[in-house]
Short mmCIF file of C-alpha atoms in Angstrom, two decimals:
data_model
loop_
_atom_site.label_atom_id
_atom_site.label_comp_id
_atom_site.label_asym_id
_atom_site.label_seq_id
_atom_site.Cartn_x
_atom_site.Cartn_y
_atom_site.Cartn_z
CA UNK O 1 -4.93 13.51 28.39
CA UNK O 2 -6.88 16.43 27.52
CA UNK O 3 -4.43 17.82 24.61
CA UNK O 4 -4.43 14.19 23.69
CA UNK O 5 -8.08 14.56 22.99
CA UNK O 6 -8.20 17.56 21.32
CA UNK O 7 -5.24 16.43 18.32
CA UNK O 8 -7.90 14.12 18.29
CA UNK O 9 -11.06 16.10 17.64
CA UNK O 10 -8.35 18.06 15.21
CA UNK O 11 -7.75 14.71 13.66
CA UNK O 12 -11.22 14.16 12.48
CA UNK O 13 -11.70 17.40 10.94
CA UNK O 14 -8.54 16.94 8.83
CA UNK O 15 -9.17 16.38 5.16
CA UNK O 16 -7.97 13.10 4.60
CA UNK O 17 -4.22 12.84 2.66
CA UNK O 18 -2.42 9.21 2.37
CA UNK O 19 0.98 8.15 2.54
CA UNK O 20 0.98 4.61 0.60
CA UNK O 21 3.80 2.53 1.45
CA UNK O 22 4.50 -0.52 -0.52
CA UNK O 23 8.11 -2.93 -0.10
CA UNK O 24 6.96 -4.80 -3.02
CA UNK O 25 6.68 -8.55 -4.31
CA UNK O 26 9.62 -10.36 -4.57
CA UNK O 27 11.53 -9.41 -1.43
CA UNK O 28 11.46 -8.46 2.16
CA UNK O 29 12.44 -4.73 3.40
CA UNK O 30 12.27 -5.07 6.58
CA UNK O 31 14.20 -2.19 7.13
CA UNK O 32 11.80 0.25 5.67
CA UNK O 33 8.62 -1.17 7.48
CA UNK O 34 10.63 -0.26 10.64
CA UNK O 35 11.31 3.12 9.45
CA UNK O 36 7.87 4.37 8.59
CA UNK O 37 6.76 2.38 11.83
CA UNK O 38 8.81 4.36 13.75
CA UNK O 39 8.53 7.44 15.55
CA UNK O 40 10.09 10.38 13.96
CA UNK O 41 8.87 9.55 10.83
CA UNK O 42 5.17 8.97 11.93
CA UNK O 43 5.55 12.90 13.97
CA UNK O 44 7.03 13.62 10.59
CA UNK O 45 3.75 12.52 9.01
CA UNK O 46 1.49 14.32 11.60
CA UNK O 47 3.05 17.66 11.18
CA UNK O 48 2.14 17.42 7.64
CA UNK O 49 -1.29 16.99 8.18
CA UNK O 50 -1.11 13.04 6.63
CA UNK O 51 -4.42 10.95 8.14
CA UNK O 52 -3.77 7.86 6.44
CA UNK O 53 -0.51 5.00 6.80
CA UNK O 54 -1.46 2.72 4.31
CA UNK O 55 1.41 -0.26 4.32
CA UNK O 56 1.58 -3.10 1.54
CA UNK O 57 4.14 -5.09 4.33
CA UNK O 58 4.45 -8.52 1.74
CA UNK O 59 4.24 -11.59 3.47
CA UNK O 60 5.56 -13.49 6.48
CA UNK O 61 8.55 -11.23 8.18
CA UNK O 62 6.83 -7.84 6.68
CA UNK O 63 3.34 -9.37 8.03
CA UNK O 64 5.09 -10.09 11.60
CA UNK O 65 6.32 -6.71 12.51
CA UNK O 66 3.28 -4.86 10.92
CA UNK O 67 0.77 -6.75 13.07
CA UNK O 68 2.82 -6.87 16.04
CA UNK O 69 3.16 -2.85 15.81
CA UNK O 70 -0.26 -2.41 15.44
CA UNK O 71 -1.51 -5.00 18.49
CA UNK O 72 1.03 -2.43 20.39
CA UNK O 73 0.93 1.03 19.32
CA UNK O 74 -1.99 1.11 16.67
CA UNK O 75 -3.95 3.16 19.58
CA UNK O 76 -1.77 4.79 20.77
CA UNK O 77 -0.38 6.67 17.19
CA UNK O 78 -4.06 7.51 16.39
CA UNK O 79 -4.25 9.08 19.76
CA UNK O 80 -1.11 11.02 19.76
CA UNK O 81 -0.77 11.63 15.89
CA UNK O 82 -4.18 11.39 14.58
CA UNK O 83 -3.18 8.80 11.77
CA UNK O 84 -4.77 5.39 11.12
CA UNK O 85 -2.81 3.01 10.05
CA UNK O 86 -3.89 0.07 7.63
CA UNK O 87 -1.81 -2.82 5.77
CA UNK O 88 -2.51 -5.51 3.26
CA UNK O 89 0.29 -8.28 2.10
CA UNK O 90 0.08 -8.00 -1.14
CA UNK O 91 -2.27 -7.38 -4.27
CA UNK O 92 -2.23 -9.42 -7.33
CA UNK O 93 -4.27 -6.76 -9.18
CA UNK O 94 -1.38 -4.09 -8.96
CA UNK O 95 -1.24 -1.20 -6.85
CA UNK O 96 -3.43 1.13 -8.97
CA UNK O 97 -5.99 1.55 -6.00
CA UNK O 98 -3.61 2.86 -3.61
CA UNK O 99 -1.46 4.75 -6.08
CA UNK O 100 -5.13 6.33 -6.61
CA UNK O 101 -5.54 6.65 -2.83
CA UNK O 102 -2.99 8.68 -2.08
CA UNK O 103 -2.84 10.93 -5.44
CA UNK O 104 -6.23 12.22 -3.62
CA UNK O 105 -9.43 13.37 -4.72
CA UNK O 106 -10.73 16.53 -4.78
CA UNK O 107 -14.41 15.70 -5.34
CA UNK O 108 -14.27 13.88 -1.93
CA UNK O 109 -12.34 16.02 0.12
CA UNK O 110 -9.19 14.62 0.25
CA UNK O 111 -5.90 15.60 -0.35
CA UNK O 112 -2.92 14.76 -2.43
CA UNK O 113 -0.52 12.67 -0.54
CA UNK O 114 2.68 10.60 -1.05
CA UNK O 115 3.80 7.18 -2.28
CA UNK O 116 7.12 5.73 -0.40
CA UNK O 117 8.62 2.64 -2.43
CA UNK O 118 11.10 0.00 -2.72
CA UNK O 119 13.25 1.00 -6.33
CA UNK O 120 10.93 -1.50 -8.30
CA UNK O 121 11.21 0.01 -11.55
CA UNK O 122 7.53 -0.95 -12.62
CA UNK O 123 6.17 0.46 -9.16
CA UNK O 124 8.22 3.63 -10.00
CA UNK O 125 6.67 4.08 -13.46
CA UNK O 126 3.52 3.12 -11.81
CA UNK O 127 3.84 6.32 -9.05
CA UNK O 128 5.22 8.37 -11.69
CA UNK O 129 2.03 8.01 -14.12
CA UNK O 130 -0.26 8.58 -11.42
CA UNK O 131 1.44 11.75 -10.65
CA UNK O 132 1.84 11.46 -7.25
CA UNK O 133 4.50 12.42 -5.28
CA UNK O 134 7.40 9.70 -4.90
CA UNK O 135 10.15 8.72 -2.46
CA UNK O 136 12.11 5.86 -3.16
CA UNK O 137 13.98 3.96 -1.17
CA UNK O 138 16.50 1.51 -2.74
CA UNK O 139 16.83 -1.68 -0.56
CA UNK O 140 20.33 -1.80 -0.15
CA UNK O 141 20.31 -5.72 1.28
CA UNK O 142 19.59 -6.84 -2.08
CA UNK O 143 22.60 -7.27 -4.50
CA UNK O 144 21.07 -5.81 -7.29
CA UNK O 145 22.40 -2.54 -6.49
CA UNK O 146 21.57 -0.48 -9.52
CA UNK O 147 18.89 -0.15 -8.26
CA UNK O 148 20.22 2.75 -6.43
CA UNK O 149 21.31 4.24 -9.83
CA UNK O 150 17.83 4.28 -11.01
CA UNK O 151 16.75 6.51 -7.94
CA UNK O 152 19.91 8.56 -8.02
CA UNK O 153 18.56 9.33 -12.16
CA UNK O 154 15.35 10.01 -11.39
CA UNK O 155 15.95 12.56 -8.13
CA UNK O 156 18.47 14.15 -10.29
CA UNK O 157 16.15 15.39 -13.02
CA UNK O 158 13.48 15.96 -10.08
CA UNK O 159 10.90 13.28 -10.20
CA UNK O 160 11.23 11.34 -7.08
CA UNK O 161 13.09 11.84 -3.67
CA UNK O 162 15.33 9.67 -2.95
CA UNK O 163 14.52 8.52 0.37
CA UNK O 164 17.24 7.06 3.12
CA UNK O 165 16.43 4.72 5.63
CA UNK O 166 18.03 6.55 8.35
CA UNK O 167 16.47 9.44 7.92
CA UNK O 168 12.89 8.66 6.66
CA UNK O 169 11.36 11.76 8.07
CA UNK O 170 13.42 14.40 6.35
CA UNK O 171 11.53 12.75 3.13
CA UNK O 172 8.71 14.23 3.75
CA UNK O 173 9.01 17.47 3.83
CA UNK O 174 11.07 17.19 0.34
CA UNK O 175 8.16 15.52 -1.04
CA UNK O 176 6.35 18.44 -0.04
CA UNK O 177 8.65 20.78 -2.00
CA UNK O 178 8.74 17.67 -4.75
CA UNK O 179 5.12 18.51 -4.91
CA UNK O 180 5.40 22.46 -5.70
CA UNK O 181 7.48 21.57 -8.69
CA UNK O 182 5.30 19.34 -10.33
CA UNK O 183 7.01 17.74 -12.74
CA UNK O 184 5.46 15.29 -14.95
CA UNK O 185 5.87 12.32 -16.58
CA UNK O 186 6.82 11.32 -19.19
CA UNK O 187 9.55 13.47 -20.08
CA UNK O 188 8.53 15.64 -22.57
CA UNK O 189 11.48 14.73 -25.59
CA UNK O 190 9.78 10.82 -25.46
CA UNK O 191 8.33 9.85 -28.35
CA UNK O 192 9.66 13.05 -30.18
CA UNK O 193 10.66 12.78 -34.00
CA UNK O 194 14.59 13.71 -32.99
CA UNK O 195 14.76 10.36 -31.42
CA UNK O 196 13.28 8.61 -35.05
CA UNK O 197 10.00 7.45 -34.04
CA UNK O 198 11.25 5.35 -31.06
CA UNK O 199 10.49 1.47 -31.30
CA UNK O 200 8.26 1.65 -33.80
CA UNK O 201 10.95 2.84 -36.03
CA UNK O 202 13.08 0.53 -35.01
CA UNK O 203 10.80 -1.93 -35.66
CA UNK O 204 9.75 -0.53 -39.24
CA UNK O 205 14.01 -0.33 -39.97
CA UNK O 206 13.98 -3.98 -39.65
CA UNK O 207 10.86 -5.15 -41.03
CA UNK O 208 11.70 -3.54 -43.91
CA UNK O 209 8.50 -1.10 -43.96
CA UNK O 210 8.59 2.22 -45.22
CA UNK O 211 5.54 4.46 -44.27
CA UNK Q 1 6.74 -1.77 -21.96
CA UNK Q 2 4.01 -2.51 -23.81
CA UNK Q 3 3.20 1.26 -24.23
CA UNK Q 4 5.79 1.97 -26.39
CA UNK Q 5 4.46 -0.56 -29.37
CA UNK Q 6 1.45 1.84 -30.13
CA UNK Q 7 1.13 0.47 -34.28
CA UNK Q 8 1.26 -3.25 -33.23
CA UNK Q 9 -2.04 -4.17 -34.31
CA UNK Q 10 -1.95 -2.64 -37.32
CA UNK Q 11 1.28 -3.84 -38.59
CA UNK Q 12 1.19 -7.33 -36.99
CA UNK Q 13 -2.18 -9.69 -37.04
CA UNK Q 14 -1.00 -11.74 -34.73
CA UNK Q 15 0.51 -11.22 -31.55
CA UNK Q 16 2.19 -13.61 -29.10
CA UNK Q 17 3.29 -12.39 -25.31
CA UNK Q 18 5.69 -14.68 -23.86
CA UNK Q 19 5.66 -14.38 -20.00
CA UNK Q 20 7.21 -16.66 -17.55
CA UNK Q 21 4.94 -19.02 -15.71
CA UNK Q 22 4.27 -17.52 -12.32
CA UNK Q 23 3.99 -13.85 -13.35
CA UNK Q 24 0.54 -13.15 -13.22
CA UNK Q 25 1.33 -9.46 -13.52
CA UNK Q 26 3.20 -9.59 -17.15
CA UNK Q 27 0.41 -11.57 -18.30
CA UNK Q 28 -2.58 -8.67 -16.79
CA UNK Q 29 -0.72 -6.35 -18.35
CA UNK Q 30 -0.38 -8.19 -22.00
CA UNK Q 31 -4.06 -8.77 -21.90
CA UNK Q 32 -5.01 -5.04 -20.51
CA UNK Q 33 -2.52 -3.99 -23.68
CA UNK Q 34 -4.96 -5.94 -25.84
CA UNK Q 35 -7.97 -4.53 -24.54
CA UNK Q 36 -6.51 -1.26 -25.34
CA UNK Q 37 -6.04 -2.34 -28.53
CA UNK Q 38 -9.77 -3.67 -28.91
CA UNK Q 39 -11.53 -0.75 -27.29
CA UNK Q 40 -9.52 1.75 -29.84
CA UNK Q 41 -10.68 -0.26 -32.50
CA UNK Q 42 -13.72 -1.62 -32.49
CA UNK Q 43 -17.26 0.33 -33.01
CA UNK Q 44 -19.08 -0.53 -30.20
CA UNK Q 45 -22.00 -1.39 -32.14
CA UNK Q 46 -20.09 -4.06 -34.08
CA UNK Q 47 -19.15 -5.77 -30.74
CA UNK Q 48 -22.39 -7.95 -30.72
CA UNK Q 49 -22.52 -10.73 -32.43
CA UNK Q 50 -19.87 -9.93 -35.01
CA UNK Q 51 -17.12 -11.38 -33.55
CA UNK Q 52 -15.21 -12.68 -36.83
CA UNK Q 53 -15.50 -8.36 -38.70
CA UNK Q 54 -13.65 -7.45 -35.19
CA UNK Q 55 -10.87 -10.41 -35.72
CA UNK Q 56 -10.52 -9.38 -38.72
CA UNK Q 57 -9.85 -5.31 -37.55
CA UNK Q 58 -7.82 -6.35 -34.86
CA UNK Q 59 -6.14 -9.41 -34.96
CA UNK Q 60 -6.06 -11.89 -32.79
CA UNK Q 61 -3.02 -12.72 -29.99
CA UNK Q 62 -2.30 -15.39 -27.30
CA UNK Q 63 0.05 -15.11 -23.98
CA UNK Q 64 1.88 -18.36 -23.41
CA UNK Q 65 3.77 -19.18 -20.34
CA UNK Q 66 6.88 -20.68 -21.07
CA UNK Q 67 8.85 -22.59 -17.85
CA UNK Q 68 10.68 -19.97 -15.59
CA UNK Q 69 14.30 -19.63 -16.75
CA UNK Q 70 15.64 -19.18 -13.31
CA UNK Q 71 13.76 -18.40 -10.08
CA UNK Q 72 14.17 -15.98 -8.01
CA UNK Q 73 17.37 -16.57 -5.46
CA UNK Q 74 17.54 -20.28 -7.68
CA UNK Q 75 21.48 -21.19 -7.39
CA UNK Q 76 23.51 -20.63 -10.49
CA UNK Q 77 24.23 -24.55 -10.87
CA UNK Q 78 20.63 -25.76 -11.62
CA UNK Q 79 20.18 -22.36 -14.39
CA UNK Q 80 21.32 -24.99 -17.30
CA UNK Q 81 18.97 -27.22 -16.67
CA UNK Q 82 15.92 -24.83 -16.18
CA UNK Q 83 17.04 -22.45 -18.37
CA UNK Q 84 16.94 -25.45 -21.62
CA UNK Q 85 13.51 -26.36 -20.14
CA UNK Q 86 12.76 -22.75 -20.96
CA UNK Q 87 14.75 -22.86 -24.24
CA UNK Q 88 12.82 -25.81 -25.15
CA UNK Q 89 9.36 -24.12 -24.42
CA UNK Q 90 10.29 -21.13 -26.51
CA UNK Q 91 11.34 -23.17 -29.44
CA UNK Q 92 7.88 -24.58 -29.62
CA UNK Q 93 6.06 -21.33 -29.16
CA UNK Q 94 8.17 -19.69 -32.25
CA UNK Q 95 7.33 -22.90 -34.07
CA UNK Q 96 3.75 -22.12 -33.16
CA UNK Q 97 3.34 -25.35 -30.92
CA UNK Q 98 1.94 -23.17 -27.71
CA UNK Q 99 3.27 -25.37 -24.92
CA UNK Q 100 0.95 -24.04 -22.82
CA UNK Q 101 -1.84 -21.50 -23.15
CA UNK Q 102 -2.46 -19.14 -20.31
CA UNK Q 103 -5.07 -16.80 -19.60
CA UNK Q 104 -3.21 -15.54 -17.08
CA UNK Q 105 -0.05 -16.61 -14.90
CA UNK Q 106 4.25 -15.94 -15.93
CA UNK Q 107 9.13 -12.66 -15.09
CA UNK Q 108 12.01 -11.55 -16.18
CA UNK Q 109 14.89 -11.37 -18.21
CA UNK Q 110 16.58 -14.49 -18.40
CA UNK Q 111 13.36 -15.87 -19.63
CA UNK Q 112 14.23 -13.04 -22.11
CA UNK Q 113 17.65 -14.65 -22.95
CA UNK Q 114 16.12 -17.96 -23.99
CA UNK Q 115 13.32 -16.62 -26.00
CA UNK Q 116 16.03 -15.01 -28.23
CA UNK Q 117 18.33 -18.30 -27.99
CA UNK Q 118 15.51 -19.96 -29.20
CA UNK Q 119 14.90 -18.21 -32.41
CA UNK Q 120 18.65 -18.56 -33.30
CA UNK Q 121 18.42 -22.46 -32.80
CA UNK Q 122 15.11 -22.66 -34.99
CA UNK Q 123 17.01 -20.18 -37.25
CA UNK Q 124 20.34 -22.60 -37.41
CA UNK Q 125 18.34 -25.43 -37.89
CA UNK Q 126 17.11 -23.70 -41.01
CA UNK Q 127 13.71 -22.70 -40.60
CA UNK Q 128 12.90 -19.02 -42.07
CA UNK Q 129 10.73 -18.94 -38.46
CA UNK Q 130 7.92 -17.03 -38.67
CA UNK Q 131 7.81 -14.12 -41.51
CA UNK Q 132 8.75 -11.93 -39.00
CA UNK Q 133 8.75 -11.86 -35.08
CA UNK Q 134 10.35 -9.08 -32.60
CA UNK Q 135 11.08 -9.98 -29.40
CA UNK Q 136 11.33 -7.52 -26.41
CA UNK Q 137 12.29 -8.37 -22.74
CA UNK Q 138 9.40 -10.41 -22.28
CA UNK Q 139 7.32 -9.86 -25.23
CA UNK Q 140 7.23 -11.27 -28.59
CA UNK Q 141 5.02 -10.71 -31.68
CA UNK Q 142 4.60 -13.30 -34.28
CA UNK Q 143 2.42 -12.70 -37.71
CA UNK Q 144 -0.61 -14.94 -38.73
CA UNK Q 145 0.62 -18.47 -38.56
CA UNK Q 146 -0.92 -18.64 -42.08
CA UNK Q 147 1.17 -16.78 -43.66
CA UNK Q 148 4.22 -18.12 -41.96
CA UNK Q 149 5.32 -20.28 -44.20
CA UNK Q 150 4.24 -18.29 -46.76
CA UNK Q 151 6.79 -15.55 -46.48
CA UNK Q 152 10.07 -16.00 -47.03
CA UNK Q 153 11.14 -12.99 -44.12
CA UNK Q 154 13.47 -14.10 -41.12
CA UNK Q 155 12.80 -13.29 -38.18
CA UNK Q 156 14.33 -10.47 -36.44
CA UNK Q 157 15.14 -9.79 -32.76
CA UNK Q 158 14.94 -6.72 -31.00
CA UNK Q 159 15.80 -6.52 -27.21
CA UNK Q 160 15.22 -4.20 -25.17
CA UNK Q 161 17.28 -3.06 -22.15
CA UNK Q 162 15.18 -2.90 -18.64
CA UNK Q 163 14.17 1.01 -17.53
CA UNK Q 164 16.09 0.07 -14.54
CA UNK Q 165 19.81 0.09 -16.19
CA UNK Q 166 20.76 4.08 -15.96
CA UNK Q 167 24.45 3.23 -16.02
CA UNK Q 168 25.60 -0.18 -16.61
CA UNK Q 169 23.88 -3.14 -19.36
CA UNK Q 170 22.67 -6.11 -17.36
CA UNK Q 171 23.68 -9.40 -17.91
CA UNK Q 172 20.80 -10.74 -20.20
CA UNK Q 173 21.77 -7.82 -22.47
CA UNK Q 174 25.51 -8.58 -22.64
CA UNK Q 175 24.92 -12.02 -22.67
CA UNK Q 176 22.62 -11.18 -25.85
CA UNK Q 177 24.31 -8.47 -27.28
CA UNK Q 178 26.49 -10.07 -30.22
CA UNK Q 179 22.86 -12.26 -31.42
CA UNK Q 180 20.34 -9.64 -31.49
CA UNK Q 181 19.87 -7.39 -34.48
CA UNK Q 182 19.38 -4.11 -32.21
CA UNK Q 183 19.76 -3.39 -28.99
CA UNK Q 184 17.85 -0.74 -27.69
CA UNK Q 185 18.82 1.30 -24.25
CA UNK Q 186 16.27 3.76 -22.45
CA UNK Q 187 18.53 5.96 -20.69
CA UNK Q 188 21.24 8.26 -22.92
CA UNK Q 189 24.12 7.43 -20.55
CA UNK Q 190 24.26 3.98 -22.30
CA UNK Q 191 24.02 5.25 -25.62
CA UNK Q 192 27.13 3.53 -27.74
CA UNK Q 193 27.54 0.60 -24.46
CA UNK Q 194 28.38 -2.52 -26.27
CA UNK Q 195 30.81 -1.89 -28.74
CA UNK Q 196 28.83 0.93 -30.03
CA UNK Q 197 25.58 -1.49 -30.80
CA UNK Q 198 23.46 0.26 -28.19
CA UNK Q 199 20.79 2.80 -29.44
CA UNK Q 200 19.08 4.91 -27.20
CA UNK Q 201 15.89 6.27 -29.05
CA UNK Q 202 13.88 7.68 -25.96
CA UNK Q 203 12.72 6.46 -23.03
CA UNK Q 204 10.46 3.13 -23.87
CA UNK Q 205 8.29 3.30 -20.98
CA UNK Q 206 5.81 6.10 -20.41
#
């Protein structure tokens, strides 16, 4: 029990860094509550230096195996891993707080950290414009599978991992490296006169308005 | 989406957001969009007590909540039904009959497919609609119901594919693909999709 204590003491000296995991609104993802709830990914976590699990788990399934996890183990991960672990359903105000959370703050102390999502596009832009490191993880239960083409795109050209549900952990550390490149958003060429003044051209084509 | 209409209260004086009833989040953002729109515009000292000057600079806009379309998971064999409530609710808001104002509450696409069914029944039917009107996946922008009747313009639709579609059109845009006047796609792989109709002019959303 002694080394137990002493990640502890370690723990509270860490600067604090977030991962923000969020399954979204209009489905259950069960599977990926079970993967960051599990233990390779939360050793993952602790070896790089995270502090924070904060879970938006939706409601009723999501709800069941986050509080039944924490009744169980909640103690026993701070102990061993030094992270605390926190959950909400779900937020009608948008996810802007966490997103915020777990970009980090350097006038408080704490670090940059990571976002892990369902393939929501509108949670994606939402990470993305933030600026804080991404992994998405397409819920392949759902039949809407492009989905999975969207993540594919964006981890091509850099911007997110694309995170698996069977191997979780290995996510991490390429969000690390994701967050050494820095990429940002939006892509540079958007809103750029080669592609003739976007919707608002469009717009001015069929109005009939010439500036 | 929102982000990518950066003139709109310049060029438009009146704006209506159509969102889906139960979609609180469409509806935050519609009214954050205006806010946007206010705060550029207006000189903070004007803001007291000279409400009808700041109207006047910035227009004015509602967000109506038109019945759902189609629920989430709702079987294919009640859509019809639904989906004409919807229809029905659109027609009204396009005729400038709000069915239902909304400060807040409304989703998604197919809700999209009956806005733009709508404005080609009001057009059939003969009615110019309003001078001009563009309608988005769930967004539409009217002028000043004024001048509506005033202007002789038809109304034009522009839809816009979802972010999410990298590779393949969904099936609101097919399904409104030959009645829209452009179709716009935000990833270059589906550049030319549709018989050549889809435009890619930059991602939309940023």
């Amino acid at each position: 029990m002694t080394e137990a204590s002493t990640i502890n003491y370690e723990a509270t000296k860490k600067p604090c860094k977030v991962c923000f995991v969020t399954i979204g609104a209009t489905a259950s993802f069960d599977k990926l509550l079970k993967a960051v709830l599990d233990d390779p990914f939360l050793e993952a976590l602790r070896r790089a230096e995270y502090t924070e699990l904060l879970i938006q788990y939706g409601k009723e399934e999501g709800k069941a195996i986050y509080e039944s996890f924490i009744s169980r183990e909640h103690d026993n991960v701070k102990r061993t891993c030094g992270i605390n672990i926190a959950g909400f359903d779900f937020n009608t105000n948008g996810l802007g707080e966490q997103m915020r959370k777990a970009k980090g703050h350097p006038g408080n102390g704490s670090k940059e950290g990571l976002v892990i999502s369902h393939a929501g596009s509108g949670t994606i832009l939402d990470a993305l414009r933030v600026g804080v490191p991404l992994v998405v993880v397409p819920n392949t239960e759902l039949l809407h599978n492009h989905q999975v083409e969207l993540a594919e795109e964006l981890a091509k050209q850099e911007y997110v991992v694309h995170g698996s549900l069977n191997d979780l952990a290995a996510s991490i550390s390429e969000a690390e490296k994701l967050r050494e490149r820095k990429r940002q958003w939006p892509p540079p060429n958007s809103g750029d006169e080669s592609y003739k003044r976007g919707l608002a051209g469009v717009m001015d084509d069929e109005m009939g308005w010439v500036d | 989406m929102l982000r990518c209409v950066p003139v709109l209260s310049l060029k438009f004086t009146h704006r209506t957001y159509v969102v889906s009833s139960g979609d609180g989040f469409s509806a935050l953002k519609a009214r954050e969009f205006e806010m946007e729109i206010a705060a550029r515009q207006a000189d903070p000292a004007k803001t007291q007590g000279a409400g009808e000057i700041l109207h006047a600079i910035r227009g004015s806009y509602d967000i109506v909540a038109v019945r759902r379309a189609r629920r989430v998971h709702q079987s294919l064999s009640s859509t019809p039904w639904t989906a004409s409530l919807c229809v029905w609710d659109c027609i009204r808001v396009i005729m400038g009959r709000n069915p239902r104002r909304t400060g807040l509450p409304p989703h998604r696409s197919w809700t999209g497919v009956c806005v733009v069914l709508a404005s080609l029944i009001v057009l059939f039917f003969g009615f110019s609609g309003p001078a001009s009107s563009t309608s988005g996946e769930k967004v539409e922008e009217e002028p000043d119901r004024l001048s509506r009747w005033q202007q002789s313009g038809q109304m034009r639709t522009i839809f816009i594919e979802s972010w999410a579609r990298v590779k393949t059109l969904s099936l609101s845009g097919k399904i409104l693909l030959p009645f829209v006047d452009r179709f716009l796609v935000q990833w270059p792989a589906l550049e030319g999709k549709g018989g050549g109709k889809a435009e890619f002019v930059g991602a939309l959303v940023a």
